[in-house]
Coordinates of C-alpha atoms and ligand atoms in Angstrom, one line a residue:
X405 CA 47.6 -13.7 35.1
X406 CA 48.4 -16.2 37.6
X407 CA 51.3 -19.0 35.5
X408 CA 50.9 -22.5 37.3
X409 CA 54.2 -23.8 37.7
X410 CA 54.7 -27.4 39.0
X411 CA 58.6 -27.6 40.7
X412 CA 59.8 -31.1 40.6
X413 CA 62.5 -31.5 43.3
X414 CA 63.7 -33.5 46.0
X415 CA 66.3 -32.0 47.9
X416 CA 64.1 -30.1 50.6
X417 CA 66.2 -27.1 50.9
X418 CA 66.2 -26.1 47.0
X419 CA 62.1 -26.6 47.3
X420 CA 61.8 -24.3 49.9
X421 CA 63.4 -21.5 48.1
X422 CA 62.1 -22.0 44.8
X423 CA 58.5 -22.4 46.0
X424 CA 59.7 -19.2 47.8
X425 CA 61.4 -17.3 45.6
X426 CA 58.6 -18.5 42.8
X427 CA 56.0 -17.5 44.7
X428 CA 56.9 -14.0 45.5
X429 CA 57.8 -13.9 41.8
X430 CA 53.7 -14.2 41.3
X431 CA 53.6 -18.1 40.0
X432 CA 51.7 -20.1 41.7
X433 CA 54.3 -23.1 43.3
X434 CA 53.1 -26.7 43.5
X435 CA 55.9 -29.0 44.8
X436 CA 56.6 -32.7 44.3
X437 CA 59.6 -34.5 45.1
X438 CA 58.9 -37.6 44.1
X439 CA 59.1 -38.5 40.5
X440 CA 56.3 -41.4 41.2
X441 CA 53.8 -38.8 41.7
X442 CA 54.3 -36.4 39.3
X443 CA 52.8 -37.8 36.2
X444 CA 49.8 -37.9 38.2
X445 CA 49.7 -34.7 39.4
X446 CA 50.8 -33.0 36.1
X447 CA 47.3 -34.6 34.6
X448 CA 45.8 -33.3 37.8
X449 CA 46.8 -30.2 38.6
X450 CA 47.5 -28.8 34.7
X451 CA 50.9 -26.6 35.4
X452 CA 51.4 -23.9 32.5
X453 CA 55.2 -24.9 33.4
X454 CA 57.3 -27.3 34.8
X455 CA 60.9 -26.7 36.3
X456 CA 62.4 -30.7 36.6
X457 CA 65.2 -31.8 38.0
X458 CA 67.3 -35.1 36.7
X459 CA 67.7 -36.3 39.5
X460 CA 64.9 -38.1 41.3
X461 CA 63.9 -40.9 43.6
X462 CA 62.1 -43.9 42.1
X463 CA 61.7 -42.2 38.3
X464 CA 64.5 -40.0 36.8
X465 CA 63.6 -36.6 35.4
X466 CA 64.5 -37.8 31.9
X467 CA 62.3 -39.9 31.9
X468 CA 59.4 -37.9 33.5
X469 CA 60.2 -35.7 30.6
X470 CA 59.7 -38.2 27.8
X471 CA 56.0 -39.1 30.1
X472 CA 54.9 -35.6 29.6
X473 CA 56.6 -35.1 25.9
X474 CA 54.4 -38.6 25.0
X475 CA 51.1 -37.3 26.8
X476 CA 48.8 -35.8 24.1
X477 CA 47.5 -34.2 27.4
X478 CA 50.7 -32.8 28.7
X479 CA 53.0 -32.5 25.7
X480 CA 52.4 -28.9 25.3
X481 CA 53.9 -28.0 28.7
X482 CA 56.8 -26.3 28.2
X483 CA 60.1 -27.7 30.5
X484 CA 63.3 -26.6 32.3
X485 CA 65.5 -29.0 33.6
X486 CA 67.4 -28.7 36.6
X487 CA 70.9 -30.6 36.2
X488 CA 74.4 -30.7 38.1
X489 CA 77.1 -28.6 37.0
X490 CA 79.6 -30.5 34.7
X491 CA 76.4 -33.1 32.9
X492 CA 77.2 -31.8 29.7
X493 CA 75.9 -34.8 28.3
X494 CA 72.8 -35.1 30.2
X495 CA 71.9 -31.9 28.8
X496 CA 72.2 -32.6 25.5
X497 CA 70.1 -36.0 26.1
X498 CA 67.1 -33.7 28.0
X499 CA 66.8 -31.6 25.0
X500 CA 66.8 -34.2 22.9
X501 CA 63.9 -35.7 25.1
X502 CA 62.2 -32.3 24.6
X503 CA 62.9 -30.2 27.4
X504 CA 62.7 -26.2 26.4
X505 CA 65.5 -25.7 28.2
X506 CA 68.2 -26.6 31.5
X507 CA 69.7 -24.5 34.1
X508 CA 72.3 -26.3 36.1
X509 CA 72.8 -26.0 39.6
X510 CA 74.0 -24.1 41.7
X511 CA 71.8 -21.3 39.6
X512 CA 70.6 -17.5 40.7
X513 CA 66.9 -16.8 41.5
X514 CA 67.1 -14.4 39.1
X515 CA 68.7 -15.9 36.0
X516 CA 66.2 -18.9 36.5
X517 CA 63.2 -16.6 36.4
X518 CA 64.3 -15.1 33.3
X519 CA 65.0 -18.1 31.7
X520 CA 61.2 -19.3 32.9
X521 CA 60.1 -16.3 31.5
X522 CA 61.9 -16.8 27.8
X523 CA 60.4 -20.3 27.7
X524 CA 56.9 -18.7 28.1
X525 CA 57.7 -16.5 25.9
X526 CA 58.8 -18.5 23.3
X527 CA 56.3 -21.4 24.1
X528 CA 53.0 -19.6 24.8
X529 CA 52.8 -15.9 24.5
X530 CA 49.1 -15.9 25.1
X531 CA 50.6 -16.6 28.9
X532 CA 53.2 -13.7 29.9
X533 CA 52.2 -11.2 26.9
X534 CA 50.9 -7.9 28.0
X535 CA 48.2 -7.7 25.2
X536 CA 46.9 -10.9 24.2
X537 CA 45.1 -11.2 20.2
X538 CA 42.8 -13.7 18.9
X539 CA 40.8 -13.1 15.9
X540 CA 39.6 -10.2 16.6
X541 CA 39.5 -9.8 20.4
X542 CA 42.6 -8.1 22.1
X543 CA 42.9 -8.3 25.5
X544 CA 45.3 -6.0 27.7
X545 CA 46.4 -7.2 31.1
X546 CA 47.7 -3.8 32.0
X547 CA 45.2 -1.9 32.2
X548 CA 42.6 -4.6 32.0
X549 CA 40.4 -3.5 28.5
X550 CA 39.2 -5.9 26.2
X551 CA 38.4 -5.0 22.4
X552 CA 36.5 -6.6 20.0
X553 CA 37.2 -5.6 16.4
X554 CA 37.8 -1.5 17.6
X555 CA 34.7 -1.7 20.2
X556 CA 35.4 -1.4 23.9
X557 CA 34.2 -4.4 25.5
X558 CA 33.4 -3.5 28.9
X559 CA 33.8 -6.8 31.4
X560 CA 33.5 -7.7 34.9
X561 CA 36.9 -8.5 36.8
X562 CA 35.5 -12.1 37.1
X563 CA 34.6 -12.2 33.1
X564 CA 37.8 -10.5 32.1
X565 CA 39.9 -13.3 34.3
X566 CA 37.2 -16.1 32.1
X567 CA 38.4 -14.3 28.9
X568 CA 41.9 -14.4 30.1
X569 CA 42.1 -18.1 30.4
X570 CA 40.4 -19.5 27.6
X571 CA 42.8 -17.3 25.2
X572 CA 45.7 -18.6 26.3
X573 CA 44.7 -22.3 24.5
X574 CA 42.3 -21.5 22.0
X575 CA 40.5 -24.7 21.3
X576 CA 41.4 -26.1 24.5
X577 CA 37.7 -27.7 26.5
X578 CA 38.1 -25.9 29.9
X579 CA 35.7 -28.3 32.4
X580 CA 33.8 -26.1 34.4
X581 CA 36.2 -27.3 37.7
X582 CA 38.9 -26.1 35.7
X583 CA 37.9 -23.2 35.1
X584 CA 36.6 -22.5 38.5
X585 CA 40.0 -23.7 40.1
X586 CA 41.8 -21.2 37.4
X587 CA 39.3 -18.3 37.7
X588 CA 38.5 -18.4 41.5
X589 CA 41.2 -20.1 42.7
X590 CA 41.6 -23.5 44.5
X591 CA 40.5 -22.2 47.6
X592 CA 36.9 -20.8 46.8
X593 CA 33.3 -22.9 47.0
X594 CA 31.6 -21.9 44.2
X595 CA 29.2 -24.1 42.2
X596 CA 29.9 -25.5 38.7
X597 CA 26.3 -23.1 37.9
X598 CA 28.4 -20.3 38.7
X599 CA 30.9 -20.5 36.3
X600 CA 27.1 -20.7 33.3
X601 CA 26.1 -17.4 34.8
X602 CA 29.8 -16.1 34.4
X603 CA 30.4 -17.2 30.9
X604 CA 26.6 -15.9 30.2
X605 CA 27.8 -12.9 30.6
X606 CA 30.9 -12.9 29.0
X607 CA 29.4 -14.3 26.0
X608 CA 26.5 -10.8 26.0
X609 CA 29.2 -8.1 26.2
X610 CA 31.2 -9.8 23.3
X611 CA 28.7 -10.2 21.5
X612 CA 26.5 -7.3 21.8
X613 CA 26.3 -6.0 18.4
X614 CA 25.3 -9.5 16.8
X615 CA 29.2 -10.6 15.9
X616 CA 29.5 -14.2 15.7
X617 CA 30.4 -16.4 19.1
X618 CA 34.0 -17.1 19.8
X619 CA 32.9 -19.2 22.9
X620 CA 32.0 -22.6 22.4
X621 CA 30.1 -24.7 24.7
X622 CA 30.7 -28.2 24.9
X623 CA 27.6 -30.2 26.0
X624 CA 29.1 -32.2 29.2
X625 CA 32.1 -30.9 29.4
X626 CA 33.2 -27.2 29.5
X627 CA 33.7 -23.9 27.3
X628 CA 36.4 -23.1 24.9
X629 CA 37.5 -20.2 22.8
X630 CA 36.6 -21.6 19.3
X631 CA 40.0 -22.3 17.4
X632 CA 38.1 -22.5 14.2
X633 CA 37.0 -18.7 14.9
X634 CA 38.2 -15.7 12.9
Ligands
CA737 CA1 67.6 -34.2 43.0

């Protein structure tokens, strides 16, 4: 599963390697150095995680953090903050704005990964688990099987990656460009129809035996795993 991380960073040579270092890590890197734009593009581009540093030109990464912690929209994003060695007390104020977590520089590739993945972790398991449960779907991202109840649920590679993202935020509306930008990737043409036919199909091997539909469709909007469910 491919975790969206937004970096937030303006000194050019720490972007480089942690879009980099990220990358190869299997995130997929946006990077911003300018705290202007990144309210904007957090509401745009929907990172599963964002790595911020304090500080910033034009608006401070405290702040930026109390934007997103104040966003019904983005307050679920989980946050590590980059600071300078020796801030104590700037640490203690971005927690208290409701950051997950800081790191403070100069760090290790390594030791920030792990501490990216402990957030997840901690934050949304749905996102770095191995197997994934809701209700009674389980879904295994090892060896790529889906269950419903104890039945094998036999899926395409494109319906399993459909499945995949609509049970990390059950009850979340996924539009249909979201889910083709997620599912696809950014890259890809494919019409919004497309992503009908897909969930069509997802929807018929779930339900094959007559269970009750865990996918609901939102007239005008998009698909979500029903929260309500199970
Ligand atoms: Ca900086």
């Amino acid at each position: 599963m491919t975790v969206k991380i937004l970096v937030v960073e303006d000194e050019e040579a720490l972007q480089q390697l942690l879009d980099y270092n990220l990358t190869r890590e299997g995130f997929e890197v946006t990077v911003v150095g300018d705290g202007a734009e990144v309210m904007d593009i957090v509401t745009e581009n929907e990172p599963d995680f964002i790595l911020l540093d304090w500080m910033l030109p034009h608006v401070s990464g405290i702040e930026l953090c109390r934007q997103i912690r104040n966003n019904t929209a983005t307050r679920h994003i989980p946050i590590i903050m980059l600071t300078a060695r020796g801030e104590e007390e700037d640490r203690v104020r971005g927690l208290d704005k409701g950051a997950d977590d800081y790191i403070t520089k100069p760090f290790s590739i390594s030791e920030l990964v792990a501490r990216i993945k402990a957030v997840l972790r901690r934050v949304n398991p749905a996102i770095v688990g191995t197997v994934v449960k809701f209700a009674d779907i389980t879904l295994d991202r090892e060896t790529m099987r889906v269950k419903r109840g104890e039945r094998n649920v036999a899926l395409g590679p494109t319906e399993f990656k459909l499945l995949d993202v609509l049970i990390q935020r059950p009850g979340r509306v996924f539009s249909r460009e979201q889910l083709l930008d997620r599912v696809w990737g950014q890259d890809v043409y494919v019409e919004n129809r497309t992503v009908d036919v897909h969930v069509g199909r997802l929807r018929k091997a779930l339900n094959k035996r007559g269970e009750v539909d865990p996918i609901r469709t939102v007239r005008a909007s998009g698909y979500a795993l029903d929260e309500t469910y199970g």
